[in-house]
Short mmCIF file of C-alpha atoms in Angstrom, two decimals:
data_model
loop_
_atom_site.label_atom_id
_atom_site.label_comp_id
_atom_site.label_asym_id
_atom_site.label_seq_id
_atom_site.Cartn_x
_atom_site.Cartn_y
_atom_site.Cartn_z
CA TYR A 162 38.85 -50.67 119.70
CA ILE A 163 42.04 -51.81 118.42
CA ILE A 164 40.55 -50.38 114.54
CA ALA A 165 39.67 -46.81 117.23
CA LYS A 166 42.49 -46.77 118.58
CA ILE A 167 44.71 -46.32 115.30
CA VAL A 168 42.53 -44.06 113.25
CA ASN A 169 42.40 -41.26 116.39
CA LYS A 170 46.61 -41.71 115.88
CA TYR A 171 46.35 -42.12 111.96
CA GLU A 172 43.40 -40.14 111.36
CA LYS A 173 45.71 -37.08 109.86
CA LYS A 174 48.74 -39.50 107.80
CA LYS A 175 45.43 -42.33 106.18
CA TYR A 176 47.58 -42.50 103.67
CA GLN A 177 50.56 -43.14 105.13
CA LEU A 178 48.78 -46.36 107.36
CA LEU A 179 48.02 -47.85 103.99
CA ALA A 180 51.25 -48.22 102.38
CA ILE A 181 52.74 -49.02 105.93
CA VAL A 182 49.53 -51.90 106.17
CA VAL A 183 50.70 -53.20 102.38
CA PHE A 184 54.08 -53.47 103.45
CA ALA A 185 53.63 -55.37 106.18
CA PHE A 186 51.33 -57.51 105.14
CA MET A 187 53.52 -58.15 101.98
CA ILE A 188 56.83 -58.96 103.46
CA LEU A 189 55.45 -61.26 105.84
CA GLY A 190 53.86 -63.29 101.97
CA SER A 191 57.36 -62.52 100.50
CA VAL A 192 60.21 -63.28 103.24
CA VAL A 193 57.91 -65.91 105.59
CA GLY A 194 54.66 -67.32 102.75
CA VAL A 195 52.15 -66.85 105.03
CA PHE A 196 49.10 -66.49 103.20
CA GLU A 197 46.62 -69.01 103.90
CA GLU A 198 46.25 -67.15 107.41
CA VAL A 199 46.08 -63.89 105.45
CA MET A 200 42.13 -64.54 106.15
CA LEU A 201 42.86 -64.27 109.78
CA LEU A 202 42.99 -60.36 109.20
CA VAL A 203 40.43 -59.93 106.73
CA PRO A 204 37.83 -59.06 109.39
CA THR A 205 39.64 -56.87 110.73
CA ILE A 206 41.06 -54.47 107.51
CA ILE A 207 38.07 -54.21 106.88
CA PRO A 208 36.53 -52.62 108.78
CA LEU A 209 39.70 -50.24 109.29
CA ALA A 210 39.16 -49.43 105.85
CA HIS A 211 35.52 -48.05 107.00
CA THR A 212 36.87 -46.31 109.89
CA LEU A 213 38.88 -44.40 107.46
CA GLY A 214 36.68 -43.34 104.29
CA TRP A 215 37.51 -46.42 102.31
CA ASP A 216 35.60 -48.99 100.93
CA SER A 217 35.44 -53.01 101.43
CA MET A 218 37.47 -53.56 98.02
CA VAL A 219 40.55 -50.67 100.24
CA GLY A 220 39.94 -53.33 102.45
CA LEU A 221 40.27 -55.92 100.79
CA GLY A 222 43.40 -55.19 98.83
CA MET A 223 45.15 -54.01 101.73
CA SER A 224 45.06 -57.46 102.83
CA LEU A 225 44.24 -60.39 100.61
CA LEU A 226 45.41 -58.50 97.38
CA ALA A 227 48.94 -57.44 99.40
CA MET A 228 49.46 -61.12 100.70
CA GLY A 229 49.52 -62.77 97.83
CA PHE A 230 51.56 -60.16 95.13
CA GLY A 231 53.87 -60.78 98.27
CA PHE A 232 53.59 -64.51 98.56
CA SER A 233 54.39 -64.27 94.53
CA ALA A 234 57.18 -60.94 94.37
CA ALA A 235 59.28 -63.44 96.90
CA ILE A 236 62.68 -62.21 98.40
CA THR A 237 63.10 -65.29 100.04
CA ASN A 238 59.73 -67.67 100.78
CA PRO A 239 60.25 -70.95 101.49
CA PHE A 240 56.79 -72.59 99.58
CA THR A 241 58.06 -71.18 96.02
CA VAL A 242 61.41 -69.65 96.11
CA VAL A 243 63.63 -71.85 98.42
CA VAL A 244 61.61 -75.29 97.64
CA ALA A 245 61.56 -74.35 93.80
CA GLN A 246 65.67 -73.56 94.18
CA ARG A 247 66.18 -77.08 96.62
CA LEU A 248 64.11 -79.19 93.87
CA SER A 249 66.28 -77.80 90.28
CA ASP A 250 70.28 -77.03 92.53
CA VAL A 251 69.85 -74.06 92.68
CA PRO A 252 72.25 -72.09 96.24
CA ILE A 253 69.61 -71.97 98.38
CA LEU A 254 68.28 -67.67 98.57
CA SER A 255 71.18 -67.27 95.68
CA GLY A 256 70.04 -64.12 93.81
CA LEU A 257 68.19 -62.09 96.14
CA TRP A 258 69.74 -58.89 94.59
CA LEU A 259 66.83 -58.61 91.24
CA ARG A 260 63.86 -61.21 93.84
CA PHE A 261 64.29 -57.68 96.19
CA ILE A 262 64.30 -55.32 93.53
CA LEU A 263 60.74 -57.41 92.36
CA PHE A 264 59.28 -56.92 95.95
CA ILE A 265 59.46 -53.54 95.48
CA ALA A 266 58.07 -51.98 91.94
CA ILE A 267 55.48 -54.67 93.38
CA TYR A 268 54.94 -52.93 96.41
CA LEU A 269 54.92 -49.73 94.95
CA ALA A 270 52.23 -50.27 91.72
CA LEU A 271 50.44 -52.03 94.31
CA THR A 272 50.23 -48.95 96.40
CA ILE A 273 49.92 -46.56 93.69
CA TYR A 274 47.36 -48.80 93.01
CA LEU A 275 45.15 -48.62 95.77
CA ILE A 276 45.89 -44.98 97.21
CA LYS A 277 44.21 -43.95 93.75
CA TYR A 278 41.49 -45.36 94.54
CA ALA A 279 41.19 -44.73 97.52
CA LYS A 280 40.64 -40.91 96.65
CA LYS A 281 38.78 -41.88 93.99
CA ILE A 282 36.16 -43.25 96.83
CA GLU A 283 36.95 -40.12 99.42
CA ASN A 284 35.71 -37.99 96.53
CA ASN A 285 32.92 -40.01 95.40
CA PRO A 286 31.37 -42.54 98.13
CA LYS A 287 29.39 -44.36 95.48
CA LEU A 288 32.17 -45.24 92.58
CA SER A 289 32.78 -47.22 94.31
CA PRO A 290 31.41 -50.75 93.16
CA VAL A 291 30.06 -52.40 96.51
CA TYR A 292 28.09 -48.72 97.08
CA GLU A 293 25.36 -50.79 98.89
CA GLU A 294 26.06 -53.90 100.56
CA ASP A 295 28.96 -51.77 101.93
CA LYS A 296 26.08 -49.17 103.52
CA GLU A 297 24.51 -51.34 107.52
CA ALA A 298 28.82 -52.34 107.91
CA LYS A 299 29.50 -48.15 108.32
CA ILE A 300 26.52 -48.26 109.51
CA ASN A 301 27.22 -49.84 112.44
CA ILE A 302 31.09 -49.09 112.41
CA LYS A 303 29.91 -45.76 113.64
CA ALA A 304 27.49 -46.09 115.65
CA TYR A 305 29.80 -48.60 117.63
CA GLY A 306 32.57 -45.44 116.93
CA SER A 307 29.95 -42.51 118.70
CA HIS A 308 29.33 -45.18 121.86
CA GLY A 309 32.87 -46.41 122.54
CA ASN A 310 34.49 -46.01 125.66
CA TYR A 311 37.60 -45.81 124.89
CA SER A 312 39.53 -45.68 128.10
CA ASP A 313 37.67 -48.31 129.22
CA LYS A 314 40.13 -51.27 131.79
CA ASN A 315 37.62 -54.25 130.23
CA LEU A 316 38.77 -53.64 126.83
CA ASP A 317 42.48 -52.57 127.28
CA GLY A 318 42.66 -55.94 129.51
CA ALA A 319 40.78 -58.03 126.78
CA VAL A 320 43.82 -55.81 123.82
CA LYS A 321 46.43 -57.38 125.25
CA TRP A 322 45.29 -60.83 125.60
CA PHE A 323 44.23 -60.48 121.92
CA ILE A 324 47.82 -58.70 121.19
CA SER A 325 49.30 -61.44 122.48
CA ILE A 326 48.50 -64.80 120.62
CA MET A 327 48.14 -63.01 117.88
CA VAL A 328 52.68 -62.63 118.39
CA LEU A 329 51.27 -66.21 119.70
CA MET A 330 50.58 -67.15 115.80
CA LEU A 331 53.84 -65.13 113.97
CA ILE A 332 56.43 -67.10 115.66
CA ILE A 333 54.63 -70.20 114.51
CA VAL A 334 54.07 -68.50 111.60
CA ILE A 335 57.71 -67.91 111.68
CA GLY A 336 58.50 -71.28 113.45
CA SER A 337 57.19 -73.10 110.61
CA SER A 338 59.25 -71.71 107.55
CA PHE A 339 61.76 -74.01 109.56
CA VAL A 340 60.47 -76.71 110.77
CA GLU A 341 58.88 -78.65 109.20
CA SER A 342 57.22 -80.92 110.74
CA LEU A 343 55.89 -78.34 112.33
CA SER A 344 54.30 -76.75 109.20
CA ASP A 345 51.96 -79.10 108.39
CA PHE A 346 50.08 -78.31 112.23
CA THR A 347 50.85 -74.65 111.32
CA PHE A 348 47.07 -73.86 109.97
CA PRO A 349 45.43 -76.15 112.85
CA ILE A 350 47.33 -74.15 115.57
CA ILE A 351 46.75 -70.77 114.58
CA GLY A 352 42.95 -71.95 113.63
CA LEU A 353 43.05 -72.82 117.58
CA LEU A 354 44.48 -69.49 118.61
CA PHE A 355 42.25 -67.39 117.17
CA LEU A 356 39.80 -68.68 118.66
CA ILE A 357 41.30 -68.94 122.33
CA ALA A 358 42.02 -65.57 121.28
CA GLY A 359 38.09 -64.71 120.05
CA VAL A 360 37.19 -66.01 123.06
CA GLY A 361 39.21 -65.35 125.50
CA SER A 362 38.74 -61.13 124.44
CA GLY A 363 35.23 -61.13 124.63
CA PHE A 364 34.75 -63.03 128.68
CA VAL A 365 38.23 -59.93 129.10
CA ALA A 366 36.34 -57.10 128.17
CA GLY A 367 33.57 -58.31 129.97
CA ASN A 368 30.25 -60.21 127.86
CA SER A 369 28.48 -62.57 129.56
CA GLY A 370 29.38 -66.51 128.43
CA LYS A 371 25.73 -65.93 126.20
CA GLU A 372 26.84 -63.13 123.87
CA VAL A 373 30.11 -65.01 122.84
CA LEU A 374 28.57 -67.39 121.77
CA ASN A 375 26.17 -66.29 120.41
CA TYR A 376 29.49 -64.12 118.44
CA PHE A 377 30.60 -67.24 118.00
CA LEU A 378 27.44 -68.30 115.98
CA GLU A 379 26.94 -66.03 113.83
CA GLY A 380 30.51 -65.63 113.33
CA SER A 381 30.27 -68.96 111.85
CA LEU A 382 27.18 -68.95 110.08
CA GLY A 383 28.57 -66.16 108.01
CA VAL A 384 31.29 -68.08 106.75
CA ALA A 385 29.19 -71.27 106.65
CA PRO A 386 28.51 -71.12 102.52
CA GLY A 387 32.22 -70.37 101.67
CA ILE A 388 32.81 -73.87 102.47
CA ILE A 389 30.47 -76.13 100.18
CA LEU A 390 32.61 -72.97 97.59
CA ILE A 391 35.32 -74.66 98.65
CA LEU A 392 35.20 -78.15 97.89
CA MET A 393 33.53 -77.01 94.73
CA ALA A 394 36.07 -75.40 93.50
CA SER A 395 38.48 -78.23 95.10
CA SER A 396 37.14 -81.18 92.69
CA VAL A 397 38.38 -79.51 89.30
CA LYS A 398 41.87 -79.95 90.78
CA HIS A 399 40.95 -83.97 91.93
CA ILE A 400 38.85 -84.23 88.54
CA ILE A 401 41.79 -82.86 86.22
CA SER A 402 44.28 -85.18 87.90
CA THR A 403 43.14 -88.46 88.47
CA GLY A 404 41.40 -88.45 85.13
CA GLY A 405 45.03 -87.71 83.96
CA ILE A 406 44.76 -84.32 82.10
CA MET A 407 48.02 -82.98 84.23
CA ASP A 408 49.73 -84.90 82.26
CA THR A 409 49.01 -84.50 79.20
CA ILE A 410 48.74 -80.55 79.34
CA ILE A 411 52.79 -81.02 80.73
CA HIS A 412 53.93 -83.13 78.57
CA ASP A 413 52.52 -81.80 75.45
CA ALA A 414 53.45 -78.44 76.62
CA SER A 415 57.28 -79.64 77.67
CA ILE A 416 57.91 -81.17 73.33
CA ARG A 417 56.48 -77.46 72.44
CA ILE A 418 59.07 -75.87 75.20
CA SER A 419 62.27 -77.23 73.42
CA GLY A 420 62.29 -75.86 69.95
CA MET A 421 61.60 -72.28 71.54
CA SER A 422 63.72 -69.61 72.12
CA PRO A 423 65.09 -68.78 75.46
CA TYR A 424 63.32 -66.03 75.51
CA LEU A 425 60.49 -66.95 74.82
CA ALA A 426 60.64 -70.20 76.49
CA ILE A 427 60.86 -68.85 79.01
CA ILE A 428 57.24 -66.85 79.15
CA VAL A 429 55.38 -70.02 77.35
CA VAL A 430 57.08 -71.43 81.47
CA TYR A 431 55.87 -68.27 83.14
CA PHE A 432 52.41 -69.08 81.80
CA LEU A 433 52.17 -72.95 81.83
CA ILE A 434 52.87 -72.30 85.60
CA MET A 435 50.08 -70.21 85.54
CA PHE A 436 47.25 -71.89 83.77
CA LEU A 437 48.54 -74.63 86.17
CA ASN A 438 47.70 -72.76 89.34
CA PHE A 439 44.10 -72.61 88.55
CA PHE A 440 44.22 -76.15 89.52
CA ILE A 441 47.37 -76.41 91.25
CA GLY A 442 46.65 -74.16 94.30
CA SER A 443 50.05 -75.41 96.41
CA ALA A 444 52.75 -73.68 95.27
CA THR A 445 55.73 -76.86 96.51
CA ALA A 446 53.22 -79.40 95.06
CA LYS A 447 53.21 -77.53 91.58
CA ALA A 448 57.17 -77.65 92.27
CA PHE A 449 57.20 -80.99 93.27
CA VAL A 450 55.11 -82.42 89.72
CA LEU A 451 56.83 -78.82 87.14
CA ILE A 452 60.22 -78.30 88.40
CA PRO A 453 62.08 -82.02 87.54
CA ILE A 454 60.19 -82.11 83.99
CA LEU A 455 62.12 -78.01 82.87
CA THR A 456 64.99 -78.61 84.48
CA PRO A 457 66.66 -80.14 81.99
CA LEU A 458 64.03 -78.22 79.00
CA ALA A 459 66.23 -74.81 80.70
CA ASP A 460 69.41 -76.43 80.48
CA ILE A 461 69.13 -77.23 76.97
CA LEU A 462 67.83 -74.01 76.11
CA GLU A 463 70.40 -72.74 77.91
CA ILE A 464 68.17 -70.67 80.73
CA ASN A 465 69.22 -70.16 83.29
CA ARG A 466 68.24 -71.67 86.57
CA GLN A 467 67.78 -69.54 88.48
CA VAL A 468 65.50 -67.37 85.90
CA LEU A 469 63.38 -70.97 85.70
CA VAL A 470 63.03 -70.42 89.28
CA LEU A 471 62.42 -66.53 88.72
CA ALA A 472 59.28 -68.05 86.00
CA PHE A 473 58.08 -70.27 88.54
CA GLN A 474 57.27 -67.96 92.11
CA LEU A 475 56.16 -65.49 89.25
CA GLY A 476 53.37 -68.13 87.91
CA ASP A 477 52.06 -69.35 91.19
CA GLY A 478 51.82 -65.82 93.48
CA PHE A 479 49.32 -63.57 91.27
CA SER A 480 46.28 -65.38 90.30
CA ASN A 481 46.11 -67.03 93.24
CA VAL A 482 44.16 -64.16 94.53
CA ILE A 483 41.41 -63.49 91.03
CA TYR A 484 41.66 -67.57 90.90
CA PRO A 485 38.18 -68.90 91.91
CA THR A 486 38.80 -72.53 92.64
CA ASN A 487 41.71 -70.22 95.34
CA PRO A 488 39.93 -71.41 99.10
CA VAL A 489 41.54 -68.01 100.25
CA LEU A 490 40.55 -66.14 97.79
CA LEU A 491 36.56 -67.86 98.76
CA ILE A 492 37.19 -67.24 101.81
CA SER A 493 37.89 -63.44 102.11
CA LEU A 494 35.52 -62.93 100.05
CA GLY A 495 33.05 -64.88 102.16
CA PHE A 496 34.18 -62.66 105.16
CA SER A 497 33.62 -59.24 103.11
CA VAL A 498 30.17 -57.96 100.84
CA VAL A 499 32.19 -58.37 97.53
CA SER A 500 31.34 -61.19 94.85
CA TYR A 501 33.67 -62.20 93.41
CA PRO A 502 32.46 -60.35 89.67
CA LYS A 503 33.22 -57.62 91.42
CA TRP A 504 36.38 -57.94 92.97
CA PHE A 505 37.52 -60.07 89.52
CA LYS A 506 36.59 -56.38 87.95
CA TRP A 507 38.37 -54.76 90.54
CA SER A 508 41.00 -56.54 90.87
CA ILE A 509 41.36 -57.00 86.63
CA LYS A 510 43.91 -54.28 86.46
CA ILE A 511 46.59 -54.79 88.41
CA GLN A 512 47.13 -58.07 87.74
CA LEU A 513 47.43 -57.19 83.52
CA LEU A 514 49.68 -54.47 85.20
CA THR A 515 51.33 -57.45 87.61
CA MET A 516 51.48 -59.72 84.30
CA LEU A 517 53.63 -56.79 82.78
CA ILE A 518 55.73 -56.31 85.50
CA ALA A 519 56.50 -59.87 85.12
CA ILE A 520 57.04 -60.58 81.57
CA GLY A 521 59.69 -57.89 81.74
CA PHE A 522 61.82 -58.84 84.76
CA LEU A 523 61.21 -62.81 83.03
CA MET A 524 63.17 -60.48 79.60
CA PHE A 525 65.92 -58.81 81.60
CA ALA A 526 66.22 -62.11 83.97
CA VAL A 527 66.79 -64.11 80.35
CA PHE A 528 69.27 -61.05 79.09
CA ILE A 529 71.87 -60.57 81.62
CA GLY A 530 72.05 -64.71 82.48
CA TYR A 531 70.68 -64.39 85.39
CA GLY A 532 72.75 -66.59 87.64
CA PRO A 533 72.69 -68.21 91.48
CA ILE A 534 75.06 -65.47 93.26
#
């Protein structure tokens, strides 16, 4: 119902809508540090993409990819920028100007990439790698669109209920960035609120208890296979950490970096962080492991600590949406018809582009002596 309202308003300006949605997701990741919460919005954005004539890839790009890229192209992300600056004794939230330019560069790259792909799919839907898989979902959307009553008062009430809970979620997410004691409970609270939003909307819209329960069970079964995948992904980190392999990797890398030029060293640091992100998904955990080791090396190599922070945030975020060890990626794909191999093949081009942009910004930061102010 919400999607139908949006489409009716932006049907003739859908690429403008795409750019707005990408910006909204990116700014949440970049400023507030939202990432895991994107999983709850993926099931909404994918049908929106279908309704506008695109495929599930565009839907995932507008939500999952945008949030992940925003998280990495961080302006004030408390879980990457702030934590790394605090650990490296750099003034908190300093160096905003370059990170802002970086955000704009990544935003333009992703938006252009998605628009170009969306236009290709519009001209020939069969070029979509998930053309067959998307058929059933698109049929269901068309069926609702042809019979749905867009002036239904019950649905209007359900929308108001749903949006009210969404606003409350946003307040909690923003608040958790400033209240440390709340951050540990943010995700469970959001999960509970999303359940309340869905169940409440179901009843307000006029569904019976049995119908609401059936919808809930159907959705739960669709996500259930992801639980096994997440456990398998988590086991990789456990084996690497408990076996002492992580310590060996970091020690060897620190020795090799110590004899390099500043330009080469910062690129090696960037790739080291990206590599370790495969095993340690948490940005904060990586910061506590790596920053105390890399900061003295940066001082010896005469690399400003602000540049080190930039390398950390760039190495941490982008790969979150392509590594199969990241639970957020696995769950988000589970909400869609997109398999991991198809996702990898589709998103690797924009990943390589962001890598080149990141390297370019790091080289520039070393060149200008990107400092704390």
